[in-house]
mmCIF file of C-alpha atoms in Angstrom:
data_model
loop_
_atom_site.group_PDB
_atom_site.id
_atom_site.type_symbol
_atom_site.label_atom_id
_atom_site.label_comp_id
_atom_site.label_asym_id
_atom_site.label_seq_id
_atom_site.Cartn_x
_atom_site.Cartn_y
_atom_site.Cartn_z
ATOM 1 C CA MET A 843 -51.126 -124.843 14.472
ATOM 2 C CA ILE A 844 -48.153 -123.110 12.860
ATOM 3 C CA ILE A 845 -46.488 -120.139 14.503
ATOM 4 C CA PRO A 846 -44.470 -118.630 11.644
ATOM 5 C CA ASN A 847 -41.836 -116.869 13.695
ATOM 6 C CA LYS A 848 -38.074 -116.806 13.150
ATOM 7 C CA ASP A 849 -37.601 -120.339 14.533
ATOM 8 C CA TRP A 850 -40.198 -121.722 12.105
ATOM 9 C CA TRP A 851 -38.566 -119.887 9.180
ATOM 10 C CA GLN A 852 -35.111 -121.230 10.034
ATOM 11 C CA GLU A 853 -36.513 -124.743 10.374
ATOM 12 C CA GLU A 854 -38.171 -124.490 6.954
ATOM 13 C CA SER A 855 -34.937 -123.196 5.478
ATOM 14 C CA SER A 856 -32.980 -126.121 6.925
ATOM 15 C CA LYS A 857 -35.533 -128.738 5.772
ATOM 16 C CA ARG A 858 -35.447 -127.390 2.226
ATOM 17 C CA SER A 859 -31.688 -126.696 2.170
ATOM 18 C CA SER A 860 -32.543 -123.210 0.942
ATOM 19 C CA LEU A 861 -31.247 -119.718 1.581
ATOM 20 C CA LYS A 862 -32.241 -118.174 4.896
ATOM 21 C CA SER A 863 -33.930 -115.246 3.197
ATOM 22 C CA CYS A 864 -35.514 -114.625 -0.165
ATOM 23 C CA PRO A 865 -32.854 -113.426 -2.624
ATOM 24 C CA TYR A 866 -35.432 -111.108 -4.218
ATOM 25 C CA ALA A 867 -36.740 -109.443 -1.047
ATOM 26 C CA ASN A 868 -36.135 -105.919 -2.306
ATOM 27 C CA SER A 869 -38.309 -103.218 -3.835
ATOM 28 C CA HIS A 870 -36.188 -103.240 -7.008
ATOM 29 C CA THR A 871 -36.375 -106.993 -7.567
ATOM 30 C CA CYS A 872 -39.866 -108.021 -6.431
ATOM 31 C CA PRO A 873 -43.168 -106.188 -6.989
ATOM 32 C CA ARG A 874 -44.846 -107.983 -4.078
ATOM 33 C CA TYR A 875 -42.139 -106.797 -1.695
ATOM 34 C CA TYR A 876 -42.412 -103.241 -3.013
ATOM 35 C CA GLU A 877 -46.218 -103.138 -2.898
ATOM 36 C CA SER A 878 -46.262 -104.565 0.644
ATOM 37 C CA VAL A 879 -43.882 -101.863 1.880
ATOM 38 C CA PHE A 880 -45.743 -99.178 -0.050
ATOM 39 C CA LEU A 881 -49.125 -100.125 1.440
ATOM 40 C CA LEU A 882 -47.804 -99.984 5.003
ATOM 41 C CA SER A 883 -46.335 -96.566 4.312
ATOM 42 C CA GLN A 884 -49.700 -95.379 2.969
ATOM 43 C CA ILE A 885 -51.306 -95.887 6.370
ATOM 44 C CA ASN A 886 -48.258 -94.367 8.132
ATOM 45 C CA MET A 887 -47.163 -97.590 9.803
ATOM 46 C CA ILE A 888 -43.677 -97.087 8.379
ATOM 47 C CA ALA A 889 -41.834 -94.198 6.748
ATOM 48 C CA GLY A 890 -41.451 -96.073 3.476
ATOM 49 C CA LEU A 891 -39.738 -94.688 0.378
ATOM 50 C CA THR A 892 -39.531 -91.106 -0.811
ATOM 51 C CA LYS A 893 -42.148 -90.010 -3.351
ATOM 52 C CA ASN A 894 -39.537 -89.742 -6.101
ATOM 53 C CA LYS A 895 -38.321 -93.275 -5.450
ATOM 54 C CA SER A 896 -41.888 -94.621 -5.284
ATOM 55 C CA ASP A 897 -42.710 -92.913 -8.581
ATOM 56 C CA GLU A 898 -39.608 -94.496 -10.170
ATOM 57 C CA LEU A 899 -40.551 -97.951 -8.915
ATOM 58 C CA ASP A 900 -44.191 -97.532 -9.962
ATOM 59 C CA GLN A 901 -43.013 -96.752 -13.476
ATOM 60 C CA MET A 902 -40.539 -99.615 -13.499
ATOM 61 C CA TRP A 903 -43.050 -102.291 -12.395
ATOM 62 C CA ALA A 904 -45.779 -100.864 -14.652
ATOM 63 C CA ASN A 905 -43.559 -101.743 -17.625
ATOM 64 C CA THR A 906 -43.344 -105.422 -16.664
ATOM 65 C CA SER A 907 -45.679 -108.400 -16.962
ATOM 66 C CA PHE A 908 -46.454 -108.084 -13.245
ATOM 67 C CA SER A 909 -48.713 -105.130 -14.029
ATOM 68 C CA ALA A 910 -51.172 -107.659 -15.527
ATOM 69 C CA LEU A 911 -51.740 -109.501 -12.235
ATOM 70 C CA CYS A 912 -55.406 -109.609 -11.244
ATOM 71 C CA THR A 913 -56.703 -107.937 -8.103
ATOM 72 C CA GLU A 914 -56.762 -111.223 -6.167
ATOM 73 C CA GLU A 915 -53.011 -111.661 -6.747
ATOM 74 C CA VAL A 916 -51.685 -108.286 -5.583
ATOM 75 C CA PRO A 917 -51.055 -107.198 -1.983
ATOM 76 C CA SER A 918 -53.858 -105.410 -0.169
ATOM 77 C CA ILE A 919 -54.643 -104.161 3.330
ATOM 78 C CA GLY A 920 -57.795 -103.646 5.387
ATOM 79 C CA GLN A 921 -58.365 -100.875 7.900
ATOM 80 C CA ASN A 922 -60.598 -100.389 10.901
ATOM 81 C CA GLN A 923 -62.897 -97.390 11.247
ATOM 82 C CA ASN A 924 -60.141 -95.552 13.122
ATOM 83 C CA GLY A 925 -57.732 -96.141 10.224
ATOM 84 C CA SER A 926 -55.570 -98.737 11.962
ATOM 85 C CA LEU A 927 -54.513 -101.916 10.199
ATOM 86 C CA SER A 928 -57.035 -104.760 10.335
ATOM 87 C CA SER A 929 -55.649 -107.202 7.752
ATOM 88 C CA VAL A 930 -53.021 -107.835 5.096
ATOM 89 C CA SER A 931 -53.451 -110.136 2.121
ATOM 90 C CA ASN A 932 -51.001 -111.432 -0.516
ATOM 91 C CA PHE A 933 -48.189 -109.828 1.444
ATOM 92 C CA CYS A 934 -44.494 -110.549 1.145
ATOM 93 C CA PRO A 935 -43.778 -112.760 4.193
ATOM 94 C CA GLU A 936 -40.468 -111.001 4.824
ATOM 95 C CA VAL A 937 -42.220 -107.639 5.012
ATOM 96 C CA SER A 938 -44.881 -109.150 7.283
ATOM 97 C CA PHE A 939 -42.226 -110.484 9.648
ATOM 98 C CA LYS A 940 -40.228 -107.260 9.685
ATOM 99 C CA TYR A 941 -43.175 -105.045 10.554
ATOM 100 C CA LEU A 942 -45.879 -107.380 11.935
ATOM 101 C CA GLY A 943 -43.868 -110.128 13.609
ATOM 102 C CA TYR A 944 -44.743 -113.254 11.580
ATOM 103 C CA TYR A 945 -43.778 -114.751 8.216
ATOM 104 C CA ALA A 946 -47.233 -114.724 6.646
ATOM 105 C CA ASP A 947 -48.974 -113.667 3.458
ATOM 106 C CA TYR A 948 -52.369 -113.242 5.181
ATOM 107 C CA MET A 949 -53.037 -111.801 8.645
ATOM 108 C CA CYS A 950 -56.361 -110.659 10.086
ATOM 109 C CA LYS A 951 -57.124 -108.907 13.370
ATOM 110 C CA TYR A 952 -60.074 -109.861 15.564
ATOM 111 C CA VAL A 953 -63.363 -108.314 14.486
ATOM 112 C CA ASP A 954 -64.622 -107.801 18.038
ATOM 113 C CA GLU A 955 -63.698 -108.270 21.707
ATOM 114 C CA ILE A 956 -65.675 -111.518 22.008
ATOM 115 C CA ASP A 957 -63.625 -113.234 19.306
ATOM 116 C CA GLN A 958 -60.413 -111.878 20.789
ATOM 117 C CA ALA A 959 -61.320 -113.218 24.233
ATOM 118 C CA VAL A 960 -61.909 -116.684 22.732
ATOM 119 C CA GLY A 961 -58.555 -116.533 20.926
ATOM 120 C CA GLU A 962 -56.729 -115.450 24.052
ATOM 121 C CA ARG A 963 -58.290 -118.279 26.088
ATOM 122 C CA CYS A 964 -57.078 -120.786 23.488
ATOM 123 C CA ALA A 965 -53.609 -119.283 23.587
ATOM 124 C CA ASN A 966 -53.537 -119.382 27.403
ATOM 125 C CA ARG A 967 -54.650 -123.024 27.307
ATOM 126 C CA ASP A 968 -52.035 -124.161 24.774
ATOM 127 C CA LYS A 969 -49.162 -122.090 26.181
ATOM 128 C CA LEU A 970 -47.291 -121.939 22.850
ATOM 129 C CA ALA A 971 -44.336 -119.598 22.598
ATOM 130 C CA ASP A 972 -44.949 -116.476 20.492
ATOM 131 C CA ASP A 973 -48.601 -117.416 19.920
ATOM 132 C CA TRP A 974 -50.151 -115.030 17.377
ATOM 133 C CA ARG A 975 -53.662 -115.617 18.733
ATOM 134 C CA TYR A 976 -53.125 -112.962 21.386
ATOM 135 C CA SER A 977 -53.236 -110.306 18.670
ATOM 136 C CA TRP A 978 -54.497 -111.920 15.470
ATOM 137 C CA MET A 979 -57.604 -113.898 14.610
ATOM 138 C CA SER A 980 -55.950 -115.591 11.639
ATOM 139 C CA VAL A 981 -52.384 -115.916 10.348
ATOM 140 C CA SER A 982 -51.397 -117.907 7.243
ATOM 141 C CA SER A 983 -47.748 -118.902 7.258
ATOM 142 C CA LYS A 984 -45.764 -118.517 4.052
ATOM 143 C CA PHE A 985 -42.187 -119.534 3.243
ATOM 144 C CA TYR A 986 -40.684 -117.579 0.392
ATOM 145 C CA LEU A 987 -40.289 -120.637 -1.865
ATOM 146 C CA ASP A 988 -44.074 -121.118 -1.626
ATOM 147 C CA CYS A 989 -44.872 -117.527 -2.574
ATOM 148 C CA GLU A 990 -47.196 -117.448 -5.572
ATOM 149 C CA VAL A 991 -44.995 -115.000 -7.472
ATOM 150 C CA TYR A 992 -41.605 -116.454 -6.498
ATOM 151 C CA GLU A 993 -40.969 -118.406 -9.715
ATOM 152 C CA ARG A 994 -42.093 -115.499 -11.871
ATOM 153 C CA VAL A 995 -39.933 -113.078 -9.910
ATOM 154 C CA LYS A 996 -36.962 -115.438 -10.187
ATOM 155 C CA TYR A 997 -37.413 -115.741 -13.962
ATOM 156 C CA TYR A 998 -37.830 -111.975 -14.306
ATOM 157 C CA ASN A 999 -34.593 -111.254 -12.442
ATOM 158 C CA GLU A 1000 -32.613 -113.932 -14.259
ATOM 159 C CA GLU A 1001 -33.762 -112.574 -17.619
ATOM 160 C CA LEU A 1002 -33.095 -108.996 -16.542
ATOM 161 C CA GLY A 1003 -29.674 -109.960 -15.247
ATOM 162 C CA GLN A 1004 -28.763 -111.527 -18.578
ATOM 163 C CA SER A 1005 -30.029 -108.513 -20.531
ATOM 164 C CA TYR A 1006 -28.008 -106.220 -18.247
ATOM 165 C CA LEU A 1007 -24.843 -108.206 -18.997
ATOM 166 C CA ASN A 1008 -25.586 -107.968 -22.698
ATOM 167 C CA ARG A 1009 -25.762 -104.175 -22.424
ATOM 168 C CA LEU A 1010 -22.273 -103.815 -20.956
ATOM 169 C CA HIS A 1011 -19.517 -102.424 -23.145
ATOM 170 C CA PRO A 1012 -17.210 -105.263 -24.320
ATOM 171 C CA ASN A 1013 -14.238 -103.588 -22.619
ATOM 172 C CA ILE A 1014 -16.081 -103.715 -19.308
ATOM 173 C CA VAL A 1015 -16.816 -107.423 -19.740
ATOM 174 C CA GLN A 1016 -13.092 -108.064 -20.260
ATOM 175 C CA LEU A 1017 -12.139 -105.942 -17.261
ATOM 176 C CA VAL A 1018 -14.641 -107.747 -15.008
ATOM 177 C CA SER A 1019 -13.064 -111.047 -16.054
ATOM 178 C CA ARG A 1020 -9.615 -109.617 -15.268
ATOM 179 C CA MET A 1021 -10.808 -108.415 -11.854
ATOM 180 C CA ASP A 1022 -12.150 -111.871 -11.021
ATOM 181 C CA ARG A 1023 -8.895 -113.522 -12.101
ATOM 182 C CA CYS A 1024 -6.946 -111.178 -9.839
ATOM 183 C CA LEU A 1025 -9.049 -112.242 -6.877
ATOM 184 C CA ASP A 1026 -8.635 -115.916 -7.808
ATOM 185 C CA ASN A 1027 -4.862 -115.342 -7.841
ATOM 186 C CA GLN A 1028 -4.894 -113.638 -4.430
ATOM 187 C CA ASN A 1029 -4.000 -110.274 -5.969
ATOM 188 C CA PRO A 1030 -6.255 -107.650 -4.336
ATOM 189 C CA ALA A 1031 -4.247 -104.701 -5.690
ATOM 190 C CA GLY A 1032 -4.703 -106.002 -9.235
ATOM 191 C CA ALA A 1033 -8.424 -106.391 -8.588
ATOM 192 C CA VAL A 1034 -8.660 -102.761 -7.442
ATOM 193 C CA HIS A 1035 -6.783 -101.585 -10.547
ATOM 194 C CA ALA A 1036 -9.294 -103.480 -12.686
ATOM 195 C CA ALA A 1037 -12.211 -102.100 -10.632
ATOM 196 C CA ALA A 1038 -11.055 -98.518 -11.176
ATOM 197 C CA ASN A 1039 -10.665 -99.170 -14.914
ATOM 198 C CA ILE A 1040 -14.157 -100.695 -15.017
ATOM 199 C CA LEU A 1041 -15.705 -97.653 -13.377
ATOM 200 C CA GLU A 1042 -13.771 -95.231 -15.571
ATOM 201 C CA THR A 1043 -14.903 -97.108 -18.693
ATOM 202 C CA MET A 1044 -18.478 -97.199 -17.405
ATOM 203 C CA ALA A 1045 -18.373 -93.451 -16.732
ATOM 204 C CA LYS A 1046 -17.218 -92.755 -20.303
ATOM 205 C CA ASP A 1047 -19.957 -95.001 -21.685
ATOM 206 C CA ILE A 1048 -22.642 -93.325 -19.588
ATOM 207 C CA THR A 1049 -21.360 -89.805 -20.333
ATOM 208 C CA ASN A 1050 -21.460 -90.633 -24.057
ATOM 209 C CA ASN A 1051 -19.182 -87.763 -24.987
ATOM 210 C CA PRO A 1052 -16.355 -88.522 -27.476
ATOM 211 C CA LYS A 1053 -14.352 -85.609 -26.073
ATOM 212 C CA VAL A 1054 -13.686 -87.483 -22.806
ATOM 213 C CA ALA A 1055 -12.369 -90.633 -24.520
ATOM 214 C CA ASN A 1056 -8.753 -89.916 -23.569
ATOM 215 C CA GLN A 1057 -9.396 -88.230 -20.231
ATOM 216 C CA THR A 1058 -8.993 -89.711 -16.786
ATOM 217 C CA LEU A 1059 -12.092 -89.978 -14.594
ATOM 218 C CA GLY A 1060 -11.161 -86.913 -12.593
ATOM 219 C CA GLY A 1061 -11.183 -84.814 -15.752
ATOM 220 C CA PHE A 1062 -14.815 -85.526 -16.661
ATOM 221 C CA PHE A 1063 -16.318 -86.674 -13.365
ATOM 222 C CA SER A 1064 -18.714 -83.712 -13.174
ATOM 223 C CA GLN A 1065 -20.136 -84.682 -16.589
ATOM 224 C CA PHE A 1066 -20.565 -88.291 -15.484
ATOM 225 C CA GLU A 1067 -22.291 -87.124 -12.296
ATOM 226 C CA LYS A 1068 -24.910 -85.285 -14.362
ATOM 227 C CA CYS A 1069 -25.550 -88.241 -16.698
ATOM 228 C CA SER A 1070 -25.506 -91.069 -14.164
ATOM 229 C CA LYS A 1071 -28.668 -92.556 -12.663
ATOM 230 C CA LEU A 1072 -26.822 -93.802 -9.595
ATOM 231 C CA PRO A 1073 -27.856 -92.482 -6.162
ATOM 232 C CA GLN A 1074 -25.415 -89.824 -4.956
ATOM 233 C CA PRO A 1075 -23.685 -92.091 -2.388
ATOM 234 C CA LEU A 1076 -22.830 -94.560 -5.169
ATOM 235 C CA ILE A 1077 -21.618 -91.773 -7.462
ATOM 236 C CA ASP A 1078 -19.315 -90.704 -4.625
ATOM 237 C CA ALA A 1079 -18.187 -94.330 -4.242
ATOM 238 C CA VAL A 1080 -17.138 -94.438 -7.907
ATOM 239 C CA LEU A 1081 -14.729 -91.580 -7.289
ATOM 240 C CA GLU A 1082 -13.510 -93.075 -3.992
ATOM 241 C CA ILE A 1083 -12.643 -96.423 -5.606
ATOM 242 C CA TYR A 1084 -10.817 -94.556 -8.359
ATOM 243 C CA LYS A 1085 -8.864 -92.613 -5.718
ATOM 244 C CA VAL A 1086 -7.976 -95.818 -3.846
ATOM 245 C CA ARG A 1087 -6.397 -97.167 -7.025
ATOM 246 C CA ASN A 1088 -4.324 -93.988 -7.393
ATOM 247 C CA THR A 1089 -2.932 -94.290 -3.865
ATOM 248 C CA LEU A 1090 -1.619 -97.837 -4.353
ATOM 249 C CA PRO A 1091 2.165 -98.235 -4.724
ATOM 250 C CA THR A 1092 1.538 -100.055 -8.015
ATOM 251 C CA ALA A 1093 -0.180 -96.999 -9.517
ATOM 252 C CA GLY A 1094 1.507 -94.286 -11.549
ATOM 253 C CA HIS A 1095 5.180 -94.879 -12.354
ATOM 254 C CA GLY A 1096 5.474 -97.892 -10.108
ATOM 255 C CA SER A 1097 7.082 -98.453 -6.733
ATOM 256 C CA LEU A 1098 9.175 -100.992 -4.835
ATOM 257 C CA VAL A 1099 6.753 -100.791 -1.892
ATOM 258 C CA THR A 1100 4.447 -103.790 -1.462
ATOM 259 C CA PRO A 1101 0.728 -102.886 -1.465
ATOM 260 C CA THR A 1102 -0.894 -103.406 1.952
ATOM 261 C CA LEU A 1103 -4.400 -103.942 0.593
ATOM 262 C CA THR A 1104 -5.991 -107.064 2.101
ATOM 263 C CA MET A 1105 -7.930 -109.728 0.228
ATOM 264 C CA VAL A 1106 -11.099 -108.830 2.129
ATOM 265 C CA GLU A 1107 -10.723 -105.206 1.009
ATOM 266 C CA GLY A 1108 -10.095 -106.330 -2.574
ATOM 267 C CA ILE A 1109 -13.124 -108.635 -2.560
ATOM 268 C CA SER A 1110 -15.313 -105.887 -1.087
ATOM 269 C CA ILE A 1111 -14.258 -103.322 -3.702
ATOM 270 C CA ALA A 1112 -14.773 -105.856 -6.520
ATOM 271 C CA ALA A 1113 -18.260 -106.771 -5.271
ATOM 272 C CA PHE A 1114 -19.167 -103.110 -4.821
ATOM 273 C CA THR A 1115 -17.957 -102.358 -8.343
ATOM 274 C CA LYS A 1116 -20.199 -105.082 -9.785
ATOM 275 C CA ALA A 1117 -23.158 -103.730 -7.825
ATOM 276 C CA ILE A 1118 -22.535 -100.219 -9.171
ATOM 277 C CA LEU A 1119 -22.346 -101.603 -12.711
ATOM 278 C CA GLU A 1120 -25.615 -103.481 -12.358
ATOM 279 C CA ILE A 1121 -27.516 -100.557 -10.864
ATOM 280 C CA GLU A 1122 -26.211 -98.096 -13.452
ATOM 281 C CA TYR A 1123 -26.973 -100.245 -16.482
ATOM 282 C CA ARG A 1124 -30.314 -101.531 -15.231
ATOM 283 C CA ALA A 1125 -31.392 -97.992 -14.401
ATOM 284 C CA LYS A 1126 -30.318 -96.928 -17.873
ATOM 285 C CA SER A 1127 -33.224 -98.896 -19.355
ATOM 286 C CA ILE A 1128 -35.885 -97.374 -17.079
#
């Protein structure tokens, strides 16, 4: 009998030399993950996403090939007469573990007290750590590489990632390459300069107003804020990264002072800049 707890998951990951978590376990990158979270929120087990965000994701996934999956392939839940959860099917195993305790795509509660008593006696007899039989009649373990939609989700994200890169302005592509070279050369200040230029160029592209072509970001930031599809915290981050660049000794008319920015800070800002780019340009197509 398999007990698909964290130890089992880590053992599977080691045997397969794979990542310790699914790289697509996110509502924006996997429909099964999103639908699993959404269903639990529908029965008030978790808070879930806001209605606006759920509506956005519903629209996004409806425009993909995943909308053609048959009923037997999509996540579903069962409920008892009192409305409590009785089963989950075709669930994302990472969602199941986070909220139900086991990495499984199918989990079913006992149908009556007699069956539960039998299950508990078996669990007491076997004395296995973290035995699911105390609470569940059936649990089907699932590692993310064995998920039925994993390969399709992987292909979808790889294709989407490539199309997102193709939508970037050529100047941004060059600046991203410059930012990466700065990091390779242990030059975090140079990477931050490139990051700020990337975000300023992105903001002009998104604003799509020829009148801001020669302005600095601060001069048209309010226009960008209205046109951007980024969440507000990320819009604020765009301005903060731009401000960090302006406070460096190497900004403006130059300085003899050596920048104190660390490599870790430079790497973090560069990675955050790439994430902002991806979210902005992917959202642009929704």
